[in-house]
Amino acid sequence: MNFDIEKLNNDKISGETKYFFIQTYGCQMNEEDSEKLSGMLKRMGYESTENRDEASIIIFNTCCVRENAENKVFGNLGALKKQKEKNPDLVIGICGCMMQQKGMADDILKRFPYVNVIFGTHNSYKFPEYLNRVKTEGVQIKEIIDKETEIVEGIPIDRKSDIKGFVTIMYGCNNFCTYCIVPYVRGRERSRKSDDIINEIKDMVANGYKEVTLLGQNVNSYGKELEEKITFADLLRKVNEIEGLERIRFMTSHPKDLTLDVVYAIRDCDKVCEQIHLPVQSGSNRVLKEMNRHYTREQYLELAKEIRKQIPDVTFSTDLIVGFPGETEEDFSETLELAKEIRYDAAFTFIYSRRNHTPADKMENQISDEIKHERFNRLIEIVNTGIAKGNKEAEGKMYQVLVEGNSKNDESKLTGRTRNGRLVNFEGGKELIGELVDVRIVKANSFSLVGEVVK
C-alpha cells in the first residue's frame, strides 16, 4: 500500500513559522518511525525544534521494553500540564510501542486528560489525518490497532543525517522470548518487497548518502513470508550491487537464524561492513532455555568462531540481560566467562525489567534489585575491559573511516567510524565530512580511538 501524499495539506499559517518537537525513546526502529513523523510534519509546513517550549506540536514516541523508558514518558507528560494551560492550542501526541500495551492508552488519558492524540505502532502513517481532526474538529483521538497492517510505502522521511541512514526491511517479530514484549506491540513478521527496499536505497544514494543500516527485529528472517523467493543473504547481495553506495550495516541478528549463507554474503560483499550485532542475552544454557532463545552457549560460541574464521576483521556487539528470574550466581558466572571469551567491541547491557503480559513476569524467583545491580556492575567491568583491549590492538593500524561530522566532545575535530564500527576522532577540514578517508590510529582511549589522516 502506498502512502497518500495528498493528505499532507500545508497547515502553515502565512507569515508564521510553526514548530514541532519529537522525543524518541527506544531502539533504531523507533528512531526511524520518528524520522517518518518528522517527514510528514515538514511536508505539512512545520519546522523541527529542539526547544519544547516553542513547539505547537509535541510528540512522544515511546518504548516499553524497559520500565525506565515508561517512567520518563509519564514524567514528561506531567511536566507539560502548565505549558498546555498557557497554550490551549498546543497539540500533544503519544505513539509507539508503549501505546500498544493493553489499557495503557486509557490510563494515560485518565492521568493526563490534556493529551490530544494517541496512536500505536501500526497506524503512525495516519498521523496527518489525526492532526487535522484535532485542529479542525477539536476532538481527542485514541486509535490503537491491535493487529499488524499492510506495509505502507512512500511515507516522507526526514533523516537526521545526510550521510548515513536507517532502512527498515521488515517489521515485527515471531520469536516470543519470554522476557520480551516486542512481538505483542510490533506484531508478527512482515517483510518489505526487495524492490521497494532497493528503490529507497537508490534514492538515498542519489541524494548523497554513503551508508545504510538495514533494520529489523530479526533480519535473518527476512523474506520468509514473501511470495518472492529471497533470503536475507540474497538481499545483502542485491543491496551490495547498488552503484554509489559505500557501506552496508544491519541489525538485529538472532543467533538461531544467522546462517552460513549470511556469513558468506558478509565475507563476499565488499560493501557489507565487518560488524555483527549478535545478541546473546545470557551465557547460561539453563537461562537461555528459560528465555526461549533456541540456541545453546556452545552453539553461540561455535557460530562466533566460524564467523571469525570467515571474516577475520569482524567485531561483535551484543545484548546482555542481568538478573533474569531464577538466575543463579553460577548462571551469571557463565555469562561473565562468555563475555571474556568473545570480547565484545560494544555491548548493550540491561538489568532485567519485568514487563506485563510476558511469561517471565509470572516466573518465580525474581531477583532482588540489590543483586541485579551488583551483577550488572561486574558485567560492565568485564565488557569495558574487553572493549579497551580491542581498541588498544588498533593502535598503529590504518583504517578507512567514513567522516560523519564534528566530534561531540571536541568541535575542532572530526569523527567517524571504521568499517568494523570503531569510533575514531581526528583533525581535519570540514571538506572531509561525508568522505571516506584513510586514518592511522595513534592512540586508543577506553571507548574511542584517536587518529591522523594519511595523505
Tab-separated table of C-alpha atoms in Angstrom:
chain	number	residue	atom	x	y	z
A	1	MET	CA	0.000	0.000	0.000
A	2	ASN	CA	1.325	3.435	-0.940
A	3	PHE	CA	1.081	6.454	1.317
A	4	ASP	CA	-1.496	9.063	0.260
A	5	ILE	CA	0.713	12.115	-0.162
A	6	GLU	CA	-2.370	14.286	-0.739
A	7	LYS	CA	-3.181	14.008	2.969
A	8	LEU	CA	-0.238	16.267	3.729
A	9	ASN	CA	-2.059	19.542	3.234
A	10	ASN	CA	0.094	22.537	4.129
A	11	ASP	CA	-1.065	23.612	7.592
A	12	LYS	CA	1.302	26.551	7.954
A	13	ILE	CA	-0.198	29.952	8.727
A	14	SER	CA	1.104	32.549	6.272
A	15	GLY	CA	3.982	34.520	7.754
A	16	GLU	CA	4.201	32.375	10.883
A	17	THR	CA	6.634	29.508	11.447
A	18	LYS	CA	5.078	26.660	13.393
A	19	TYR	CA	7.330	24.156	15.158
A	20	PHE	CA	7.103	20.543	16.258
A	21	PHE	CA	9.127	18.668	18.858
A	22	ILE	CA	9.567	14.866	18.850
A	23	GLN	CA	11.068	12.964	21.776
A	24	THR	CA	12.093	9.423	20.830
A	25	TYR	CA	12.656	6.556	23.252
A	26	GLY	CA	13.989	3.097	22.490
A	27	CYS	CA	15.532	1.368	19.510
A	28	GLN	CA	16.549	2.252	15.969
A	29	MET	CA	13.115	1.159	14.719
A	30	ASN	CA	11.582	3.903	16.857
A	31	GLU	CA	14.152	6.379	15.586
A	32	GLU	CA	13.141	5.659	12.001
A	33	ASP	CA	9.440	5.927	12.922
A	34	SER	CA	10.171	9.390	14.344
A	35	GLU	CA	12.010	10.347	11.164
A	36	LYS	CA	8.837	9.491	9.241
A	37	LEU	CA	6.653	11.538	11.597
A	38	SER	CA	9.092	14.409	11.112
A	39	GLY	CA	8.980	13.916	7.350
A	40	MET	CA	5.194	14.120	7.280
A	41	LEU	CA	5.121	17.206	9.503
A	42	LYS	CA	7.713	19.024	7.402
A	43	ARG	CA	5.702	18.292	4.283
A	44	MET	CA	2.737	19.867	6.085
A	45	GLY	CA	4.699	23.081	6.580
A	46	TYR	CA	6.033	22.656	10.102
A	47	GLU	CA	9.654	23.015	11.191
A	48	SER	CA	11.529	20.924	13.734
A	49	THR	CA	12.797	22.396	17.006
A	50	GLU	CA	14.842	21.175	19.947
A	51	ASN	CA	13.137	23.740	22.181
A	52	ARG	CA	9.978	22.132	23.523
A	53	ASP	CA	8.639	25.450	24.811
A	54	GLU	CA	8.282	26.946	21.317
A	55	ALA	CA	6.590	23.917	19.763
A	56	SER	CA	2.923	23.911	18.759
A	57	ILE	CA	3.039	20.106	18.387
A	58	ILE	CA	4.796	17.806	20.863
A	59	ILE	CA	5.055	14.066	20.204
A	60	PHE	CA	6.462	11.351	22.448
A	61	ASN	CA	7.404	8.218	20.501
A	62	THR	CA	7.515	5.656	23.276
A	63	CYS	CA	9.254	2.407	24.146
A	64	CYS	CA	8.006	-0.282	26.523
A	65	VAL	CA	10.969	-2.654	26.556
A	66	ARG	CA	12.248	-1.157	29.836
A	67	GLU	CA	10.259	0.258	32.722
A	68	ASN	CA	12.602	3.244	32.972
A	69	ALA	CA	11.583	4.465	29.493
A	70	GLU	CA	7.913	4.373	30.512
A	71	ASN	CA	8.592	6.352	33.687
A	72	LYS	CA	10.353	9.055	31.674
A	73	VAL	CA	7.278	9.408	29.455
A	74	PHE	CA	4.994	9.820	32.466
A	75	GLY	CA	7.319	12.443	33.926
A	76	ASN	CA	7.449	14.419	30.688
A	77	LEU	CA	3.677	14.302	30.266
A	78	GLY	CA	3.193	15.662	33.764
A	79	ALA	CA	5.609	18.498	33.049
A	80	LEU	CA	3.512	19.578	30.048
A	81	LYS	CA	0.435	20.437	32.088
A	82	LYS	CA	1.426	24.062	32.680
A	83	GLN	CA	2.536	24.517	29.070
A	84	LYS	CA	-0.850	23.263	27.888
A	85	GLU	CA	-2.628	25.657	30.276
A	86	LYS	CA	-0.651	28.587	28.862
A	87	ASN	CA	-1.232	27.437	25.284
A	88	PRO	CA	-4.533	25.544	24.863
A	89	ASP	CA	-3.822	25.160	21.120
A	90	LEU	CA	-0.744	23.036	21.859
A	91	VAL	CA	-1.215	19.553	20.361
A	92	ILE	CA	0.242	16.738	22.476
A	93	GLY	CA	0.589	13.325	20.845
A	94	ILE	CA	1.823	9.989	22.134
A	95	CYS	CA	2.639	7.000	19.948
A	96	GLY	CA	4.857	3.953	19.739
A	97	CYS	CA	5.213	0.597	21.467
A	98	MET	CA	4.076	1.717	24.896
A	99	MET	CA	0.655	2.593	23.475
A	100	GLN	CA	0.136	-0.962	22.211
A	101	GLN	CA	0.006	-2.326	25.756
A	102	LYS	CA	-3.467	-3.274	26.896
A	103	GLY	CA	-5.106	-0.455	28.854
A	104	MET	CA	-2.127	1.906	28.575
A	105	ALA	CA	-3.846	4.485	26.323
A	106	ASP	CA	-6.901	4.683	28.608
A	107	ASP	CA	-4.660	5.035	31.645
A	108	ILE	CA	-2.778	7.924	30.039
A	109	LEU	CA	-5.982	9.752	29.091
A	110	LYS	CA	-7.219	9.331	32.654
A	111	ARG	CA	-3.986	10.630	34.211
A	112	PHE	CA	-3.222	13.247	31.552
A	113	PRO	CA	-6.571	14.347	30.049
A	114	TYR	CA	-4.919	17.193	28.133
A	115	VAL	CA	-3.286	14.743	25.688
A	116	ASN	CA	-4.831	15.262	22.236
A	117	VAL	CA	-3.939	12.189	20.225
A	118	ILE	CA	-2.765	8.648	20.967
A	119	PHE	CA	-1.843	6.108	18.295
A	120	GLY	CA	0.197	2.917	18.087
A	121	THR	CA	2.906	1.283	16.025
A	122	HIS	CA	0.670	0.031	13.224
A	123	ASN	CA	-1.018	3.293	12.236
A	124	SER	CA	1.532	6.083	12.621
A	125	TYR	CA	1.161	6.846	8.895
A	126	LYS	CA	-2.325	8.177	9.714
A	127	PHE	CA	-0.968	10.939	11.967
A	128	PRO	CA	-1.669	13.763	9.452
A	129	GLU	CA	-5.330	12.705	9.443
A	130	TYR	CA	-5.445	12.643	13.250
A	131	LEU	CA	-3.768	16.046	13.491
A	132	ASN	CA	-6.229	17.585	11.047
A	133	ARG	CA	-9.199	16.281	13.026
A	134	VAL	CA	-7.769	17.552	16.326
A	135	LYS	CA	-7.235	21.022	14.866
A	136	THR	CA	-10.460	21.348	12.835
A	137	GLU	CA	-12.942	19.362	14.943
A	138	GLY	CA	-11.444	19.846	18.398
A	139	VAL	CA	-11.698	16.122	19.129
A	140	GLN	CA	-9.485	13.916	21.277
A	141	ILE	CA	-8.267	10.871	19.353
A	142	LYS	CA	-7.262	7.447	20.599
A	143	GLU	CA	-6.749	4.875	17.872
A	144	ILE	CA	-4.780	1.736	18.638
A	145	ILE	CA	-4.818	-1.061	16.058
A	146	ASP	CA	-4.193	-4.443	17.674
A	147	LYS	CA	-3.345	-6.362	14.508
A	148	GLU	CA	-0.443	-5.597	12.193
A	149	THR	CA	-1.463	-3.859	8.987
A	150	GLU	CA	-0.287	-3.911	5.400
A	151	ILE	CA	3.120	-2.276	4.944
A	152	VAL	CA	2.749	1.321	3.780
A	153	GLU	CA	5.358	2.550	1.296
A	154	GLY	CA	6.236	6.097	0.271
A	155	ILE	CA	5.965	7.850	3.632
A	156	PRO	CA	8.105	11.034	3.636
A	157	ILE	CA	11.142	10.679	5.869
A	158	ASP	CA	13.326	13.345	7.463
A	159	ARG	CA	16.576	11.563	8.290
A	160	LYS	CA	18.807	13.024	10.986
A	161	SER	CA	21.948	12.529	8.911
A	162	ASP	CA	22.552	13.226	5.245
A	163	ILE	CA	25.461	10.758	5.173
A	164	LYS	CA	24.025	7.571	6.640
A	165	GLY	CA	20.513	6.361	7.364
A	166	PHE	CA	18.268	3.549	8.549
A	167	VAL	CA	16.225	1.464	6.119
A	168	THR	CA	13.653	-0.882	7.615
A	169	ILE	CA	13.485	-4.161	5.688
A	170	MET	CA	10.909	-5.917	7.884
A	171	TYR	CA	8.570	-5.327	10.778
A	172	GLY	CA	7.538	-7.404	13.776
A	173	CYS	CA	8.925	-10.489	15.474
A	174	ASN	CA	7.887	-14.146	15.751
A	175	ASN	CA	10.313	-15.303	18.428
A	176	PHE	CA	8.446	-14.648	21.693
A	177	CYS	CA	11.420	-14.580	24.036
A	178	THR	CA	9.893	-14.875	27.494
A	179	TYR	CA	11.200	-11.518	28.716
A	180	CYS	CA	10.296	-9.511	25.626
A	181	ILE	CA	7.168	-7.543	24.827
A	182	VAL	CA	8.136	-6.659	21.233
A	183	PRO	CA	6.020	-9.339	19.448
A	184	TYR	CA	2.962	-8.085	21.324
A	185	VAL	CA	3.472	-4.435	20.383
A	186	ARG	CA	5.144	-4.702	16.972
A	187	GLY	CA	3.162	-7.668	15.647
A	188	ARG	CA	4.210	-10.646	13.551
A	189	GLU	CA	6.996	-10.583	10.993
A	190	ARG	CA	6.250	-8.822	7.698
A	191	SER	CA	8.952	-8.220	5.096
A	192	ARG	CA	9.079	-5.390	2.588
A	193	LYS	CA	9.413	-6.306	-1.068
A	194	SER	CA	13.041	-6.221	-2.123
A	195	ASP	CA	12.318	-3.817	-4.994
A	196	ASP	CA	10.857	-1.271	-2.541
A	197	ILE	CA	13.959	-1.569	-0.364
A	198	ILE	CA	16.342	-1.259	-3.320
A	199	ASN	CA	14.483	1.756	-4.710
A	200	GLU	CA	14.570	3.521	-1.339
A	201	ILE	CA	18.319	2.987	-1.030
A	202	LYS	CA	18.937	4.107	-4.610
A	203	ASP	CA	17.026	7.297	-3.858
A	204	MET	CA	19.172	7.842	-0.757
A	205	VAL	CA	22.368	7.343	-2.763
A	206	ALA	CA	21.121	9.825	-5.373
A	207	ASN	CA	20.785	12.316	-2.522
A	208	GLY	CA	24.350	11.778	-1.312
A	209	TYR	CA	24.012	9.009	1.278
A	210	LYS	CA	27.055	6.772	1.657
A	211	GLU	CA	25.917	4.231	4.255
A	212	VAL	CA	22.703	2.385	5.112
A	213	THR	CA	21.779	0.244	8.103
A	214	LEU	CA	19.172	-2.397	7.295
A	215	LEU	CA	16.759	-2.720	10.217
A	216	GLY	CA	14.520	-5.490	11.528
A	217	GLN	CA	13.776	-7.140	14.856
A	218	ASN	CA	15.334	-10.265	13.294
A	219	VAL	CA	16.791	-9.505	9.873
A	220	ASN	CA	17.754	-13.147	9.361
A	221	SER	CA	14.056	-13.980	8.973
A	222	TYR	CA	13.709	-11.583	6.056
A	223	GLY	CA	11.661	-12.842	3.118
A	224	LYS	CA	10.158	-15.944	4.730
A	225	GLU	CA	6.549	-14.840	4.187
A	226	LEU	CA	7.042	-13.091	0.831
A	227	GLU	CA	5.840	-14.575	-2.459
A	228	GLU	CA	9.211	-13.540	-3.819
A	229	LYS	CA	11.801	-16.224	-3.119
A	230	ILE	CA	14.501	-14.270	-1.336
A	231	THR	CA	16.570	-14.646	1.827
A	232	PHE	CA	18.453	-12.063	3.868
A	233	ALA	CA	21.704	-13.245	2.277
A	234	ASP	CA	20.150	-12.661	-1.151
A	235	LEU	CA	19.047	-9.170	-0.112
A	236	LEU	CA	22.549	-8.280	1.093
A	237	ARG	CA	23.946	-9.268	-2.282
A	238	LYS	CA	21.314	-7.202	-4.125
A	239	VAL	CA	21.958	-4.107	-1.990
A	240	ASN	CA	25.702	-4.593	-2.485
A	241	GLU	CA	25.218	-4.082	-6.229
A	242	ILE	CA	23.791	-0.550	-5.825
A	243	GLU	CA	26.174	1.817	-7.570
A	244	GLY	CA	27.412	4.699	-5.412
A	245	LEU	CA	26.609	3.061	-2.080
A	246	GLU	CA	29.733	2.674	0.044
A	247	ARG	CA	28.716	0.810	3.190
A	248	ILE	CA	26.022	-1.589	4.406
A	249	ARG	CA	25.304	-2.432	8.027
A	250	PHE	CA	22.407	-4.344	9.565
A	251	MET	CA	20.765	-5.192	12.850
A	252	THR	CA	19.488	-7.194	14.612
A	253	SER	CA	20.514	-10.814	14.051
A	254	HIS	CA	19.049	-13.623	16.125
A	255	PRO	CA	21.794	-16.225	16.698
A	256	LYS	CA	19.443	-19.143	15.968
A	257	ASP	CA	18.741	-17.787	12.473
A	258	LEU	CA	22.152	-16.475	11.405
A	259	THR	CA	23.037	-19.000	8.701
A	260	LEU	CA	26.343	-19.553	6.962
A	261	ASP	CA	24.772	-18.110	3.803
A	262	VAL	CA	24.596	-14.750	5.592
A	263	VAL	CA	28.161	-15.128	6.872
A	264	TYR	CA	29.384	-15.850	3.348
A	265	ALA	CA	27.454	-12.854	1.997
A	266	ILE	CA	29.151	-10.585	4.534
A	267	ARG	CA	32.506	-12.090	3.572
A	268	ASP	CA	31.940	-11.781	-0.171
A	269	CYS	CA	30.175	-8.412	-0.433
A	270	ASP	CA	32.703	-5.576	-0.445
A	271	LYS	CA	30.191	-3.007	0.882
A	272	VAL	CA	28.896	-5.039	3.839
A	273	CYS	CA	30.798	-3.958	6.934
A	274	GLU	CA	32.648	-6.383	9.179
A	275	GLN	CA	30.486	-5.730	12.229
A	276	ILE	CA	27.777	-8.045	13.556
A	277	HIS	CA	25.318	-7.362	16.332
A	278	LEU	CA	24.697	-10.806	17.820
A	279	PRO	CA	22.576	-10.621	20.995
A	280	VAL	CA	23.444	-13.447	23.383
A	281	GLN	CA	21.410	-12.254	26.447
A	282	SER	CA	22.954	-14.902	28.756
A	283	GLY	CA	25.863	-17.329	28.842
A	284	SER	CA	23.910	-19.975	30.756
A	285	ASN	CA	22.153	-22.781	28.882
A	286	ARG	CA	19.575	-23.075	31.635
A	287	VAL	CA	18.730	-19.379	31.456
A	288	LEU	CA	18.756	-19.374	27.645
A	289	LYS	CA	16.185	-22.164	27.705
A	290	GLU	CA	14.027	-20.228	30.168
A	291	MET	CA	14.344	-17.197	27.878
A	292	ASN	CA	13.128	-19.299	24.902
A	293	ARG	CA	16.169	-18.350	22.840
A	294	HIS	CA	16.508	-21.694	20.964
A	295	TYR	CA	20.298	-21.925	20.987
A	296	THR	CA	22.900	-23.050	23.490
A	297	ARG	CA	26.032	-21.409	24.783
A	298	GLU	CA	28.080	-23.911	22.773
A	299	GLN	CA	26.194	-23.176	19.545
A	300	TYR	CA	26.672	-19.438	20.032
A	301	LEU	CA	30.411	-19.803	20.626
A	302	GLU	CA	30.780	-22.111	17.605
A	303	LEU	CA	28.913	-19.597	15.433
A	304	ALA	CA	31.158	-16.754	16.603
A	305	LYS	CA	34.220	-18.918	15.933
A	306	GLU	CA	33.069	-19.672	12.359
A	307	ILE	CA	32.297	-16.008	11.716
A	308	ARG	CA	35.786	-15.003	12.853
A	309	LYS	CA	37.251	-17.703	10.630
A	310	GLN	CA	35.422	-16.398	7.567
A	311	ILE	CA	35.706	-12.666	8.425
A	312	PRO	CA	38.992	-12.095	10.311
A	313	ASP	CA	38.460	-8.355	10.929
A	314	VAL	CA	34.934	-8.773	12.299
A	315	THR	CA	33.825	-7.140	15.534
A	316	PHE	CA	30.892	-8.256	17.651
A	317	SER	CA	28.373	-6.261	19.623
A	318	THR	CA	25.679	-7.834	21.745
A	319	ASP	CA	22.783	-7.510	24.182
A	320	LEU	CA	23.132	-8.898	27.714
A	321	ILE	CA	20.468	-9.210	30.408
A	322	VAL	CA	21.401	-9.356	34.082
A	323	GLY	CA	19.052	-10.709	36.736
A	324	PHE	CA	16.630	-12.791	34.682
A	325	PRO	CA	14.247	-14.655	37.038
A	326	GLY	CA	15.999	-17.566	38.713
A	327	GLU	CA	19.477	-16.556	37.539
A	328	THR	CA	21.958	-18.082	39.973
A	329	GLU	CA	25.496	-16.958	40.679
A	330	GLU	CA	26.661	-19.944	38.624
A	331	ASP	CA	24.465	-18.847	35.707
A	332	PHE	CA	25.834	-15.329	35.923
A	333	SER	CA	29.436	-16.585	36.096
A	334	GLU	CA	28.858	-18.363	32.789
A	335	THR	CA	27.752	-15.063	31.271
A	336	LEU	CA	30.914	-13.386	32.541
A	337	GLU	CA	33.068	-16.159	31.072
A	338	LEU	CA	31.324	-15.946	27.707
A	339	ALA	CA	31.796	-12.164	27.609
A	340	LYS	CA	35.502	-12.660	28.324
A	341	GLU	CA	35.831	-15.308	25.614
A	342	ILE	CA	34.033	-13.373	22.872
A	343	ARG	CA	35.462	-10.000	23.965
A	344	TYR	CA	32.772	-7.763	22.550
A	345	ASP	CA	33.613	-4.405	20.995
A	346	ALA	CA	30.272	-2.987	22.175
A	347	ALA	CA	27.509	-4.287	24.403
A	348	PHE	CA	24.061	-3.117	25.415
A	349	THR	CA	23.785	-4.367	28.974
A	350	PHE	CA	20.413	-4.340	30.712
A	351	ILE	CA	19.091	-5.080	34.157
A	352	TYR	CA	16.076	-7.360	33.700
A	353	SER	CA	12.866	-5.351	33.771
A	354	ARG	CA	9.513	-7.069	34.364
A	355	ARG	CA	7.036	-6.498	31.532
A	356	ASN	CA	3.325	-7.184	31.878
A	357	HIS	CA	1.865	-9.953	29.719
A	358	THR	CA	5.225	-11.688	29.220
A	359	PRO	CA	5.897	-15.203	30.592
A	360	ALA	CA	8.963	-14.065	32.552
A	361	ASP	CA	6.832	-11.615	34.535
A	362	LYS	CA	4.950	-14.561	36.022
A	363	MET	CA	8.061	-16.601	36.841
A	364	GLU	CA	9.011	-17.275	40.431
A	365	ASN	CA	12.424	-16.460	41.894
A	366	GLN	CA	12.530	-12.851	40.738
A	367	ILE	CA	15.974	-11.433	41.526
A	368	SER	CA	16.323	-8.581	44.015
A	369	ASP	CA	17.386	-5.158	42.773
A	370	GLU	CA	20.444	-5.296	45.017
A	371	ILE	CA	21.734	-8.485	43.387
A	372	LYS	CA	20.864	-7.236	39.889
A	373	HIS	CA	22.863	-4.031	40.334
A	374	GLU	CA	25.839	-5.830	41.879
A	375	ARG	CA	25.974	-8.276	38.978
A	376	PHE	CA	25.420	-5.512	36.454
A	377	ASN	CA	28.478	-3.636	37.735
A	378	ARG	CA	30.627	-6.762	37.485
A	379	LEU	CA	29.474	-7.411	33.934
A	380	ILE	CA	30.122	-3.818	32.871
A	381	GLU	CA	33.690	-4.108	34.167
A	382	ILE	CA	34.313	-7.253	32.085
A	383	VAL	CA	32.742	-5.770	28.944
A	384	ASN	CA	34.597	-2.461	29.244
A	385	THR	CA	37.911	-4.259	29.762
A	386	GLY	CA	37.327	-6.163	26.530
A	387	ILE	CA	36.435	-3.005	24.617
A	388	ALA	CA	39.576	-1.258	25.868
A	389	LYS	CA	41.749	-4.226	24.810
A	390	GLY	CA	40.238	-4.230	21.352
A	391	ASN	CA	40.877	-0.525	20.965
A	392	LYS	CA	44.456	-0.915	22.178
A	393	GLU	CA	45.110	-3.524	19.492
A	394	ALA	CA	44.059	-0.963	16.862
A	395	GLU	CA	46.975	1.349	17.685
A	396	GLY	CA	49.360	1.776	14.769
A	397	LYS	CA	46.928	0.286	12.256
A	398	MET	CA	45.320	2.101	9.363
A	399	TYR	CA	41.559	2.084	8.786
A	400	GLN	CA	39.136	3.519	6.276
A	401	VAL	CA	36.810	5.935	8.098
A	402	LEU	CA	33.544	7.445	6.912
A	403	VAL	CA	33.662	11.015	8.211
A	404	GLU	CA	30.314	11.803	9.864
A	405	GLY	CA	30.923	15.314	11.170
A	406	ASN	CA	32.473	17.151	14.085
A	407	SER	CA	33.210	15.316	17.311
A	408	LYS	CA	30.613	15.872	20.032
A	409	ASN	CA	33.342	16.169	22.657
A	410	ASP	CA	35.645	18.432	20.634
A	411	GLU	CA	34.118	20.537	17.838
A	412	SER	CA	37.600	21.222	16.448
A	413	LYS	CA	37.994	17.572	15.479
A	414	LEU	CA	36.207	15.295	13.048
A	415	THR	CA	34.666	11.954	13.903
A	416	GLY	CA	33.696	8.809	12.049
A	417	ARG	CA	33.679	5.034	12.203
A	418	THR	CA	35.801	2.273	10.774
A	419	ARG	CA	34.127	-0.467	8.756
A	420	ASN	CA	34.064	-2.642	11.869
A	421	GLY	CA	32.356	0.053	13.889
A	422	ARG	CA	35.085	1.646	15.982
A	423	LEU	CA	34.721	5.375	16.675
A	424	VAL	CA	37.689	7.500	15.586
A	425	ASN	CA	38.357	11.187	16.294
A	426	PHE	CA	40.967	13.100	14.289
A	427	GLU	CA	41.941	16.515	12.969
A	428	GLY	CA	40.807	17.566	9.511
A	429	GLY	CA	38.925	20.135	7.482
A	430	LYS	CA	35.152	20.261	7.047
A	431	GLU	CA	35.573	19.344	3.385
A	432	LEU	CA	36.228	15.765	4.542
A	433	ILE	CA	32.736	15.369	6.042
A	434	GLY	CA	30.889	12.703	4.085
A	435	GLU	CA	34.089	11.324	2.579
A	436	LEU	CA	35.940	8.056	3.104
A	437	VAL	CA	39.457	8.721	4.346
A	438	ASP	CA	42.375	6.575	5.479
A	439	VAL	CA	43.256	7.178	9.122
A	440	ARG	CA	46.145	5.782	11.150
A	441	ILE	CA	45.372	5.148	14.823
A	442	VAL	CA	47.852	6.901	17.089
A	443	LYS	CA	46.135	6.429	20.447
A	444	ALA	CA	43.480	4.196	21.980
A	445	ASN	CA	41.079	5.522	24.585
A	446	SER	CA	38.696	3.334	26.551
A	447	PHE	CA	35.762	3.780	24.164
A	448	SER	CA	37.201	5.555	21.116
A	449	LEU	CA	40.313	5.954	19.020
A	450	VAL	CA	42.478	8.949	18.123
A	451	GLY	CA	43.820	9.000	14.603
A	452	GLU	CA	45.552	11.069	11.966
A	453	VAL	CA	44.616	11.307	8.290
A	454	VAL	CA	47.009	9.522	5.954
A	455	LYS	CA	47.560	11.741	2.914
